[in-house]
mmCIF file of C-alpha atoms in Angstrom:
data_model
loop_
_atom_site.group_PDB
_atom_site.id
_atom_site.type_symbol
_atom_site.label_atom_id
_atom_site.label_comp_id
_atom_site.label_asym_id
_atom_site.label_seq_id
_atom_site.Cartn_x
_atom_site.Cartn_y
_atom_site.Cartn_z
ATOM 1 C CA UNK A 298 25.172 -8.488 19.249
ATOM 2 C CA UNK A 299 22.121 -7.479 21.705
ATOM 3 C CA UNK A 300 20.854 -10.931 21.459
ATOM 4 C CA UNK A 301 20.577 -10.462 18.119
ATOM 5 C CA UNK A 302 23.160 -13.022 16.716
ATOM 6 C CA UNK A 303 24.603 -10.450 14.379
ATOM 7 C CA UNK A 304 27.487 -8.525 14.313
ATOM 8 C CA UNK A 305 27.603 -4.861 14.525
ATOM 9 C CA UNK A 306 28.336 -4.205 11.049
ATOM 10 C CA UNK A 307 25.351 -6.418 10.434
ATOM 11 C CA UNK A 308 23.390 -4.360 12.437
ATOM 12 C CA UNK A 309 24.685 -1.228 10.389
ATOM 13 C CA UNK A 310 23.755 -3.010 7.494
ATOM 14 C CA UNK A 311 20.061 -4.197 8.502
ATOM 15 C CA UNK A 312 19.416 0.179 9.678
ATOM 16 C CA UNK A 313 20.880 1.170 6.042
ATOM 17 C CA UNK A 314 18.714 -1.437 4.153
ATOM 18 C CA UNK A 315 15.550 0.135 6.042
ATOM 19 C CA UNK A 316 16.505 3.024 5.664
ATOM 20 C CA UNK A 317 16.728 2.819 1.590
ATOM 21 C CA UNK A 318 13.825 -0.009 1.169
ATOM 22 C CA UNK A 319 11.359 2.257 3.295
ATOM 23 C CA UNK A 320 12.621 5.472 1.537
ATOM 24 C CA UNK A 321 11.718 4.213 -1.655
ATOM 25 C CA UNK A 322 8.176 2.393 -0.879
ATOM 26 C CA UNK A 323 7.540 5.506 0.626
ATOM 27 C CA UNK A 324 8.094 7.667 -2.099
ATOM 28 C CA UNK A 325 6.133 6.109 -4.495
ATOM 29 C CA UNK A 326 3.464 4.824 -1.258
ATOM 30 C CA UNK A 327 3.575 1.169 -1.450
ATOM 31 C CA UNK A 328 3.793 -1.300 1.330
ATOM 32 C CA UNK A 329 6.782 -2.033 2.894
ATOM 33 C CA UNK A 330 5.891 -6.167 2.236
ATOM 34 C CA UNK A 331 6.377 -5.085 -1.705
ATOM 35 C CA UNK A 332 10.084 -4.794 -1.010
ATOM 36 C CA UNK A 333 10.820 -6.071 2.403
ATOM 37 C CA UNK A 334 9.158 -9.717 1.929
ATOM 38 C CA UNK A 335 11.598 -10.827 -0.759
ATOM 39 C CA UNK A 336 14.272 -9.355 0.752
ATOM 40 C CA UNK A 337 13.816 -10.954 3.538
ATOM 41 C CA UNK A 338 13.161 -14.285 2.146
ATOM 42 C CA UNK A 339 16.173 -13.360 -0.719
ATOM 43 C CA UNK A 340 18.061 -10.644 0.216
ATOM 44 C CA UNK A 341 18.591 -9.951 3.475
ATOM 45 C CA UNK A 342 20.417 -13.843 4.449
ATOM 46 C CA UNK A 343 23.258 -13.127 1.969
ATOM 47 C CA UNK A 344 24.004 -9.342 3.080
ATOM 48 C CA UNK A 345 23.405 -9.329 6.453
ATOM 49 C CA UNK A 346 25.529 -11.854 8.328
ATOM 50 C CA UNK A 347 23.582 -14.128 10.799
ATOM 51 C CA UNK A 348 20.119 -12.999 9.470
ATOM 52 C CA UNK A 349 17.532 -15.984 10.507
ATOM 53 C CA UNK A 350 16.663 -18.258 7.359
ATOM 54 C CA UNK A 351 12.530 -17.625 7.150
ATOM 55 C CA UNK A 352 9.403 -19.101 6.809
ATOM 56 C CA UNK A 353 7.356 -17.008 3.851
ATOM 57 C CA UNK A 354 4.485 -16.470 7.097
ATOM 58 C CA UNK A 355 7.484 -14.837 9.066
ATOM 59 C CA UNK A 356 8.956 -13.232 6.271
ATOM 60 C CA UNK A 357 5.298 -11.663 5.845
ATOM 61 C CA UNK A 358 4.690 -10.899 9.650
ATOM 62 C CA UNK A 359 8.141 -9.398 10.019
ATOM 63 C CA UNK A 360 7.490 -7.021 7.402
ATOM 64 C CA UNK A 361 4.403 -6.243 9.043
ATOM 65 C CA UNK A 362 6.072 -5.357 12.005
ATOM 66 C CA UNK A 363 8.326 -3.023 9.902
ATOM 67 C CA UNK A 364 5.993 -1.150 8.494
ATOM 68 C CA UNK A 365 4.593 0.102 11.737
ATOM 69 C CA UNK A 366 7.340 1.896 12.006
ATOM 70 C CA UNK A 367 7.994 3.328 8.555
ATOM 71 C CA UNK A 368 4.016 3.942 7.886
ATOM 72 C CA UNK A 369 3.686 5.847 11.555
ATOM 73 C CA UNK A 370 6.506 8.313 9.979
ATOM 74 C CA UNK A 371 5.630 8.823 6.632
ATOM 75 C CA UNK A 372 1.572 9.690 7.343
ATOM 76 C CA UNK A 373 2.596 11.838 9.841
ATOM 77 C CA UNK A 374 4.492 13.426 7.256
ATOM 78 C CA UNK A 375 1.620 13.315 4.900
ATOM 79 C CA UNK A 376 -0.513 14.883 7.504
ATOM 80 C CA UNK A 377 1.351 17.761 8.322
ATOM 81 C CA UNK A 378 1.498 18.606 3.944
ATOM 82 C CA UNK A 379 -2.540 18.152 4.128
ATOM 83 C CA UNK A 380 -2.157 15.067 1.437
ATOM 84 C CA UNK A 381 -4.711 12.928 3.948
ATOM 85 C CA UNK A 382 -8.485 13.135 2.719
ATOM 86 C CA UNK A 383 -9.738 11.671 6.033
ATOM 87 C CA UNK A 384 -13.425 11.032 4.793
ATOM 88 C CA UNK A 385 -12.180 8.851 1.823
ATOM 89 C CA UNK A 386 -9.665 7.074 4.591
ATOM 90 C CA UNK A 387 -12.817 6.320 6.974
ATOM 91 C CA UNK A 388 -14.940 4.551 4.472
ATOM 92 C CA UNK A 389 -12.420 2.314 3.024
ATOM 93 C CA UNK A 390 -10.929 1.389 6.766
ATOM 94 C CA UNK A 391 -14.616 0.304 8.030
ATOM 95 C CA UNK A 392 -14.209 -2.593 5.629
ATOM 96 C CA UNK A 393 -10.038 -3.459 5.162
ATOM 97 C CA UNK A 394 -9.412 -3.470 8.835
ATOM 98 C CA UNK A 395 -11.718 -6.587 9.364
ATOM 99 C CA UNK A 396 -11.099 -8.138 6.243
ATOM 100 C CA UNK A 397 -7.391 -7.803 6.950
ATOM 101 C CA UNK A 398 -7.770 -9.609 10.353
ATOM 102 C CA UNK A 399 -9.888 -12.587 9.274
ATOM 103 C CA UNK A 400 -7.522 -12.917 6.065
ATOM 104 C CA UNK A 401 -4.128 -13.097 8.386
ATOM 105 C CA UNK A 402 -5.660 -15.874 10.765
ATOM 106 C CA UNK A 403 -6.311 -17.882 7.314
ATOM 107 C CA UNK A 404 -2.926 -17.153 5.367
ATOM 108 C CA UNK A 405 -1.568 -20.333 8.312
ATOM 109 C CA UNK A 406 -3.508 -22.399 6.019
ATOM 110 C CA UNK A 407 -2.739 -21.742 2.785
ATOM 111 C CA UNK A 408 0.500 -22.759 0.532
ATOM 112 C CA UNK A 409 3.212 -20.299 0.937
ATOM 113 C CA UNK A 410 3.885 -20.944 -2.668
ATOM 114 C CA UNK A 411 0.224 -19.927 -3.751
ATOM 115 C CA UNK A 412 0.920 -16.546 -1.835
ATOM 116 C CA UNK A 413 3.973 -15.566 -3.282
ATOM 117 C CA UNK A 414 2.936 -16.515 -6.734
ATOM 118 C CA UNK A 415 -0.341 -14.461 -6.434
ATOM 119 C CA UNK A 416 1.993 -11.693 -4.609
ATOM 120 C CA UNK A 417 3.778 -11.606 -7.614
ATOM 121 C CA UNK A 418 1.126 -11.919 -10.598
ATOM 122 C CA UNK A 419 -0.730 -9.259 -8.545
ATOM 123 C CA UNK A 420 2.092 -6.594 -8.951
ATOM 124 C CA UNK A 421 2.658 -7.803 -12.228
ATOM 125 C CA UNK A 422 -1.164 -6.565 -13.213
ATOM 126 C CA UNK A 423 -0.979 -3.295 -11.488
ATOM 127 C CA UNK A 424 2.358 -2.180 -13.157
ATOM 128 C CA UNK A 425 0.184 -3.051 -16.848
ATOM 129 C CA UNK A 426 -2.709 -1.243 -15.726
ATOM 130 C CA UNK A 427 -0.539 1.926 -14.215
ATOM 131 C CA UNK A 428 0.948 2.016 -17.541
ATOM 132 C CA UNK A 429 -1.724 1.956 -19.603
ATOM 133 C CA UNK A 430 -3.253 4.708 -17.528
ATOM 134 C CA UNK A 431 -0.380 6.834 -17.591
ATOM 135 C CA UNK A 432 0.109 6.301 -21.660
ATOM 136 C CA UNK A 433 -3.235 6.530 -23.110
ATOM 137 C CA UNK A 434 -5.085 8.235 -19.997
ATOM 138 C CA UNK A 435 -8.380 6.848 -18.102
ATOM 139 C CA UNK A 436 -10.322 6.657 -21.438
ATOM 140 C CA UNK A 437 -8.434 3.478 -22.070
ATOM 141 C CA UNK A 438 -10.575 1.544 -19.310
ATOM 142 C CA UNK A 439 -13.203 2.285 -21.854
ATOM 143 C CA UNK A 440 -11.551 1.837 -24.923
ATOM 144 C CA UNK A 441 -10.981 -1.852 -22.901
ATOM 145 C CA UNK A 442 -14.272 -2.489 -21.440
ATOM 146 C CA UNK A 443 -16.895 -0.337 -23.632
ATOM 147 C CA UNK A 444 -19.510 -1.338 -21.014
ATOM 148 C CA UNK A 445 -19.829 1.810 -19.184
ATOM 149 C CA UNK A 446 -22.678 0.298 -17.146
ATOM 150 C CA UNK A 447 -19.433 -1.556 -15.713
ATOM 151 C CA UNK A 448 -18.807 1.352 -13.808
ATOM 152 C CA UNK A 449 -14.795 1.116 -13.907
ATOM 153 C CA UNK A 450 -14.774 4.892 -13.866
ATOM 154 C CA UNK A 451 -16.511 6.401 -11.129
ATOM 155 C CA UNK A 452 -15.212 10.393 -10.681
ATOM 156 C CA UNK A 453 -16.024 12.263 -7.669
ATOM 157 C CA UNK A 454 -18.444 15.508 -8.082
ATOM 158 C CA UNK A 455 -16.667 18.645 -8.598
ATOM 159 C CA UNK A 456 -18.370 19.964 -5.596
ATOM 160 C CA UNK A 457 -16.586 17.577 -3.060
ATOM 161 C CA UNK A 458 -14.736 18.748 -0.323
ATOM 162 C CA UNK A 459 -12.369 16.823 0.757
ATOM 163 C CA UNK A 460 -11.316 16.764 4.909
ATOM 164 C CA UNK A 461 -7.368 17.357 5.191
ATOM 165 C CA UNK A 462 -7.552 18.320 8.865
ATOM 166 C CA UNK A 463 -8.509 15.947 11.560
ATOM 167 C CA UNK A 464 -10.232 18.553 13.848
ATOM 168 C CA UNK A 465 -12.024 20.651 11.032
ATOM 169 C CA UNK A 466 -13.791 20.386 7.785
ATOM 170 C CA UNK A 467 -12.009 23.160 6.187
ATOM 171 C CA UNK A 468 -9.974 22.897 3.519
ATOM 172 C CA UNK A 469 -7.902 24.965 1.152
ATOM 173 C CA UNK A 470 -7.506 24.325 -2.691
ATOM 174 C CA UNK A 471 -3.961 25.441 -2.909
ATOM 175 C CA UNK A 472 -2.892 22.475 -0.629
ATOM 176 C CA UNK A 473 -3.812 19.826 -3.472
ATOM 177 C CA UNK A 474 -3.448 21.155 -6.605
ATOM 178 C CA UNK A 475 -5.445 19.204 -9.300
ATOM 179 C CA UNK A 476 -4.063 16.280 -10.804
ATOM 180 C CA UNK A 477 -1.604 16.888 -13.891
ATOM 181 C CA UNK A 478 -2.711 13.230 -15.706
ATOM 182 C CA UNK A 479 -5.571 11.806 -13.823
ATOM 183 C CA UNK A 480 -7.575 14.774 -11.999
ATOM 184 C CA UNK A 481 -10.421 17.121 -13.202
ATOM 185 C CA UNK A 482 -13.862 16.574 -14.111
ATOM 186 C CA UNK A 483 -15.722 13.787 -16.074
ATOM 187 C CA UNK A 484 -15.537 13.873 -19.636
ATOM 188 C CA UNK A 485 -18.735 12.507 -19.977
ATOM 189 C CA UNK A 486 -22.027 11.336 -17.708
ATOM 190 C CA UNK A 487 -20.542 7.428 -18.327
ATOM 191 C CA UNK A 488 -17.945 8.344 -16.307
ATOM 192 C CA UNK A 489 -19.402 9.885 -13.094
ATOM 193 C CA UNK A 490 -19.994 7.986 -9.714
ATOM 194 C CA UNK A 491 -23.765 6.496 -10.466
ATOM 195 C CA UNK A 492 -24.639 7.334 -6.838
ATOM 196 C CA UNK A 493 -25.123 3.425 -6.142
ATOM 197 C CA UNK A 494 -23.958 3.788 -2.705
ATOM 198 C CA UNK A 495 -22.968 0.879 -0.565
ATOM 199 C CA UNK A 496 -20.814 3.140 1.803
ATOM 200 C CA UNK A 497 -21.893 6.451 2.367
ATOM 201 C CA UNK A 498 -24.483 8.626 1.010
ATOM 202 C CA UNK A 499 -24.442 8.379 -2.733
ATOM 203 C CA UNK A 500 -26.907 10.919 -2.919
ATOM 204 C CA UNK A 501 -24.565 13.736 -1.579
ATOM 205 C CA UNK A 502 -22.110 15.155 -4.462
ATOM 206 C CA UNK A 503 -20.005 16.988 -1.531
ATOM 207 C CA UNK A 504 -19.453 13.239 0.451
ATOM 208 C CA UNK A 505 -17.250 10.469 -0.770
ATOM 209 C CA UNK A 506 -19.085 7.455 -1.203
ATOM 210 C CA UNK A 507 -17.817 3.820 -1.660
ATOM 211 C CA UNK A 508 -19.523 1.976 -5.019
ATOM 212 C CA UNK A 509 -19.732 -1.776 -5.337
ATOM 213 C CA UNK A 510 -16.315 -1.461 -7.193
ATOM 214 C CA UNK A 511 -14.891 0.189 -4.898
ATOM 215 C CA UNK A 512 -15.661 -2.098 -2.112
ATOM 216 C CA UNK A 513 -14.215 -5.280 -4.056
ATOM 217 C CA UNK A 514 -11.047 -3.379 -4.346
ATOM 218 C CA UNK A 515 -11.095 -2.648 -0.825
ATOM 219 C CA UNK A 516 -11.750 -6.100 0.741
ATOM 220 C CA UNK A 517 -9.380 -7.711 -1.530
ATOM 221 C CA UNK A 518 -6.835 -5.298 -0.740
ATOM 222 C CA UNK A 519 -7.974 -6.184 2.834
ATOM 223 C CA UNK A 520 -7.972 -9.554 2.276
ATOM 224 C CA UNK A 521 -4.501 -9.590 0.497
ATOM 225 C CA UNK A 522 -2.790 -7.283 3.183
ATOM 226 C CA UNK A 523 -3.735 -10.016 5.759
ATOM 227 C CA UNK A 524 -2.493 -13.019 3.738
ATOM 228 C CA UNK A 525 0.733 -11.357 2.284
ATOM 229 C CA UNK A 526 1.496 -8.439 3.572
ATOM 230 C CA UNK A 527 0.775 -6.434 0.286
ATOM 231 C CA UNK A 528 -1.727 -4.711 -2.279
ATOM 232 C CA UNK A 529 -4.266 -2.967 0.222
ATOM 233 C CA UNK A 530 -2.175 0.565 -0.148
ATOM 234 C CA UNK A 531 -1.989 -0.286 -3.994
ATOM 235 C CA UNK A 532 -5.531 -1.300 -4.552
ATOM 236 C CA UNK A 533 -6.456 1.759 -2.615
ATOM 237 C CA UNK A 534 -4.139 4.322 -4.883
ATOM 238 C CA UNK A 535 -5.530 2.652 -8.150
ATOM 239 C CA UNK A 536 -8.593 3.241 -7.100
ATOM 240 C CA UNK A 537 -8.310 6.765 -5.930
ATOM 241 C CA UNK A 538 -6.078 7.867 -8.651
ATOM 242 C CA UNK A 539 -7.557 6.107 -11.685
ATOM 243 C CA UNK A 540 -10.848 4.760 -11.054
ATOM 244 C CA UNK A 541 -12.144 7.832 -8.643
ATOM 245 C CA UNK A 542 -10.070 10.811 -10.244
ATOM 246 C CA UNK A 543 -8.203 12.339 -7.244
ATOM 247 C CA UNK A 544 -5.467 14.260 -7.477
ATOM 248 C CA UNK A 545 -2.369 12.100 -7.509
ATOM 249 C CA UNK A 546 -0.768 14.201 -4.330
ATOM 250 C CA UNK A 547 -3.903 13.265 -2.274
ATOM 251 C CA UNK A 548 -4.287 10.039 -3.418
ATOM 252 C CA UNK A 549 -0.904 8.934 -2.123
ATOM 253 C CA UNK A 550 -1.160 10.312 1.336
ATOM 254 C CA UNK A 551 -5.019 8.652 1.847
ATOM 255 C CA UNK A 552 -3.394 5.479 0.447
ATOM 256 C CA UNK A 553 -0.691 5.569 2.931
ATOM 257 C CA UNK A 554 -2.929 6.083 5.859
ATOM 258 C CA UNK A 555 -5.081 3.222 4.809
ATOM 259 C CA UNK A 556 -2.240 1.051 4.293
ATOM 260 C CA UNK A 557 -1.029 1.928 7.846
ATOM 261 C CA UNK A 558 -4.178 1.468 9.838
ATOM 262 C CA UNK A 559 -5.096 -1.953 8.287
ATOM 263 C CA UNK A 560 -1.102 -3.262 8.632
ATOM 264 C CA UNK A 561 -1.490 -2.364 12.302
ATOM 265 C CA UNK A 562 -5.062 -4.827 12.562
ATOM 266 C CA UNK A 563 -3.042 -7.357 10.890
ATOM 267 C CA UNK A 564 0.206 -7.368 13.036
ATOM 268 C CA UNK A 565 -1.851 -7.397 16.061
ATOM 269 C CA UNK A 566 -3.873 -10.246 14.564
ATOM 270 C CA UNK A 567 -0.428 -12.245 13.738
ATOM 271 C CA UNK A 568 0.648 -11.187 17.670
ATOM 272 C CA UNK A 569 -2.066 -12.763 18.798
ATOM 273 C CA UNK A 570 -2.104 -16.077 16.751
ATOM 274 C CA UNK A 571 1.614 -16.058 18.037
ATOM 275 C CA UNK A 572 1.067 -15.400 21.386
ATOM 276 C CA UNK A 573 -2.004 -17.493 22.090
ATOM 277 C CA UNK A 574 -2.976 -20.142 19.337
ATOM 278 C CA UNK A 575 0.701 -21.480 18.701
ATOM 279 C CA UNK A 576 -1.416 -24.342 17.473
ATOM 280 C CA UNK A 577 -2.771 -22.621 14.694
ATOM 281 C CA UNK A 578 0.515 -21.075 13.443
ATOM 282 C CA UNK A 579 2.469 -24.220 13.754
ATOM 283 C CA UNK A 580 5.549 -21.540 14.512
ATOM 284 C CA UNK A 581 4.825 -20.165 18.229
ATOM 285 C CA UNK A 582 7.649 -16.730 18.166
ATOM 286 C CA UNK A 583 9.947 -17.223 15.391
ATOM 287 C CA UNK A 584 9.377 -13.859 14.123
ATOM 288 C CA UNK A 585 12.251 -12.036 14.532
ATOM 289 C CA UNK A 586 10.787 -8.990 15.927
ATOM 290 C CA UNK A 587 14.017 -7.729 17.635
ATOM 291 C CA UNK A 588 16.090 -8.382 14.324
ATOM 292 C CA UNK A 589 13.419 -6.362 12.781
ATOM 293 C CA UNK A 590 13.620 -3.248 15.310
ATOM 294 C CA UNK A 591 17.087 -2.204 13.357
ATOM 295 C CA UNK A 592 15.720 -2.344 10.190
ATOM 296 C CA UNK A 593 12.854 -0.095 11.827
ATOM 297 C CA UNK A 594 15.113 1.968 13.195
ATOM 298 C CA UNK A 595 15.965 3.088 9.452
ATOM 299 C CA UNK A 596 12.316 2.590 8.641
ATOM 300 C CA UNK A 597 11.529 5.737 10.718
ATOM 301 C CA UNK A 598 14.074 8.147 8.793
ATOM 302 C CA UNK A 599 13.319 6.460 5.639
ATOM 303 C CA UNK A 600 9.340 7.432 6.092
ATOM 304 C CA UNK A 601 10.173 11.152 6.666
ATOM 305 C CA UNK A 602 12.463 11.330 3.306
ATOM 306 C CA UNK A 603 10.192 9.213 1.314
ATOM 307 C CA UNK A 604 7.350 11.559 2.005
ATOM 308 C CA UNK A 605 9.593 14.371 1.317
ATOM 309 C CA UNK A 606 11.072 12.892 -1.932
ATOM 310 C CA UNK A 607 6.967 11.987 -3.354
ATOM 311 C CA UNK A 608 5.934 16.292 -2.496
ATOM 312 C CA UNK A 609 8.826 17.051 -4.745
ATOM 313 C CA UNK A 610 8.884 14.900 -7.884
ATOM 314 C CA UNK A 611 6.662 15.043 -10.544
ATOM 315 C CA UNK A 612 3.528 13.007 -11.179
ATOM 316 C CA UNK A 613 5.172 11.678 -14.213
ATOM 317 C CA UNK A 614 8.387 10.480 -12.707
ATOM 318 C CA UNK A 615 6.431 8.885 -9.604
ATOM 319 C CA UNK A 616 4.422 7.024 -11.936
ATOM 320 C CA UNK A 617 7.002 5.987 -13.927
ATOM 321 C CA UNK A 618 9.005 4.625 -11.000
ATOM 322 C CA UNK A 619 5.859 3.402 -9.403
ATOM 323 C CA UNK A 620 5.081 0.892 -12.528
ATOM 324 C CA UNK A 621 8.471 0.078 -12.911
ATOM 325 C CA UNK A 622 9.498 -1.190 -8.992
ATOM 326 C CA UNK A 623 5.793 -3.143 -9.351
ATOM 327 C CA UNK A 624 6.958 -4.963 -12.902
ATOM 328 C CA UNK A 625 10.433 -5.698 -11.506
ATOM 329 C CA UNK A 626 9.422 -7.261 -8.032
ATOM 330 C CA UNK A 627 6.738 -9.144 -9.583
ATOM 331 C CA UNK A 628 8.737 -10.573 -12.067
ATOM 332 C CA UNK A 629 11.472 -11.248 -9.719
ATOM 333 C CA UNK A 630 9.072 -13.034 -7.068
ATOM 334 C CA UNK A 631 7.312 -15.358 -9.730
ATOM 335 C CA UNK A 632 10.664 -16.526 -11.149
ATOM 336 C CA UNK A 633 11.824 -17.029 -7.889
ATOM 337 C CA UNK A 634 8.820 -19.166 -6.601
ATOM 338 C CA UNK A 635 8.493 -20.830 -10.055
ATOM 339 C CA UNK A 636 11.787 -21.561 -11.193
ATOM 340 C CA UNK A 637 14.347 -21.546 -8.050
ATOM 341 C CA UNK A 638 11.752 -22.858 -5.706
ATOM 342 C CA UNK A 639 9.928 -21.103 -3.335
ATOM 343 C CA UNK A 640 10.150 -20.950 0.778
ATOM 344 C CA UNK A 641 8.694 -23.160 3.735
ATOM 345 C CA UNK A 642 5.352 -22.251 4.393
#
């Protein structure tokens, strides 16, 4: 149907899975990949009749493509609530947006097993240290560590400002309330940013600056959104959330924005490699981009309930759901690779 080489109902089917896989990522403001990679390694060949069998590089490009869609509705949503703090967004972008390109033109070269295993182990860790955080609150990266000179907890002044609106500087208080489990002030001088700036002006409480922490987290999120689609919008809201202290509500939108901008310099980067070094890719075009366009089509209503669903629940029950979808996929994605066998490179 359409040149698609699946049947209408298919094509009903391929819009409602969007719809509820990007409705649910962007609730809880993961990446699409998180979800839409297995499934479309997985899932999507037994539901949807005539659905392409996939390479795990177009499984990963195709949900890249995706997520342009859902991502471009759900921070629009998140701009318009004022959950966007575009100063933090800036600093991280200047280094996941190259990272992410140089990372997508090497994923051609490594195992597709590798990928998916590290995919998996990676969501694996995040859902341990989410609930960790959530149970015994940031003092357990202490209780772990006890090297405060580590600098795992770096909370932002109470004098910052953060930048909501893309025209103006001003900013209202009521429009992010203060986290209920994460936000406020540093309980002690261990725990504040040490002003050891690498991006931005560490000597200015009101700016956000990037520590050396914070830029490992950033180019591997980088480096992992270019080689598998995923972890650059979850790096980015363990970072902000636990690590840096801002409110949960905030967090999520910045995160999403992030996540969208460095998705888009990857797709273009995996456009490119298909369009012009064929060579490289060993694949030329068999991404299924206009398979993919139905699934975006639900992507787009998807992003605006998602966003709508994550300003209504509770921290808690976000959370909760957040650690929980992480544990499950990863667990699901290292048995898969491990024990069924994983997919052609």
């Amino acid at each position: 149907m359409l040149g698609t080489g699946i049947p209408v109902s298919g094509l009903v089917v391929l819009v409602l899975l969007g719809f509820t896989i990007a409705t649910v990522v962007n609730t809880f403001a993961m990446e699409a990949a998180v979800l839409f990679v297995p499934a479309f390694l997985f899932v999507f060949p037994v539901l949807v009749p005539g659905f392409p069998h996939l390479a795990a590089n177009a499984a990963v490009g195709l949900a890249l493509f995706v997520e342009l869609f859902g991502y471009s509705s759900s921070v629009a949503a998140y701009w318009y609530r004022h959950q966007i703090d575009f100063n933090i967004a800036a600093n991280v972008l200047l280094l996941t947006v190259p990272t992410a390109m140089i990372a997508r033109a090497g994923s051609y070269y490594v195992p597709a097993d590798a990928l998916m295993i590290g995919f998996g182990a990676l969501l694996l860790g995040l859902s341990v240290v989410l609930y960790e955080a959530h149970e015994h609150g940031p003092s357990l990266v202490d209780t772990v560590a006890e090297k405060p000179e580590l600098s795992l907890l770096a909370v932002l002044d109470e004098a910052y400002e953060p930048r909501t609106r893309v025209m103006s500087d001003t900013h209202a208080a009521e429009e992010t309330p203060p986290s209920e489990t994460m936000g406020g002030p540093a309980s002690s001088e261990d725990e504040r940013a040490n002003g050891d700036a690498v991006v931005g002006d560490g000597d200015d409480a009101t700016a956000f600056h990037l520590e050396r922490p914070d830029v490992s987290l950033a180019v591997l999120g980088g480096a992992l959104a270019g080689l598998v689609g995923i972890a650059v919008g979850e790096l980015t809201q363990t970072m902000l959330a636990l690590r840096r202290r801002v409110p949960l509500k905030l967090s999520t939108g910045t995160s999403a924005l992030v996540l969208h901008v460095t998705i888009v310099a990857a797709l273009l980067t995996n456009v490119a490699l298909l369009t012009f070094a064929p060579s490289v890719t060993g694949e030329g075009f068999t991404v299924p981009f206009l398979v993919g366009s139905f699934v975006a089509l639900g992507c787009l209503f998807g992003g605006q309930f998602g966003a709508y669903l994550n300003n209504r629940l509770s921290e808690t029950t976000v959370m909760v759901m957040l650690i929980a979808v992480y544990f499950l996929v990863g667990v699901f994605v290292v048995v898969r690779t491990v024990v069924l066998g994983g997919t052609a490179h």
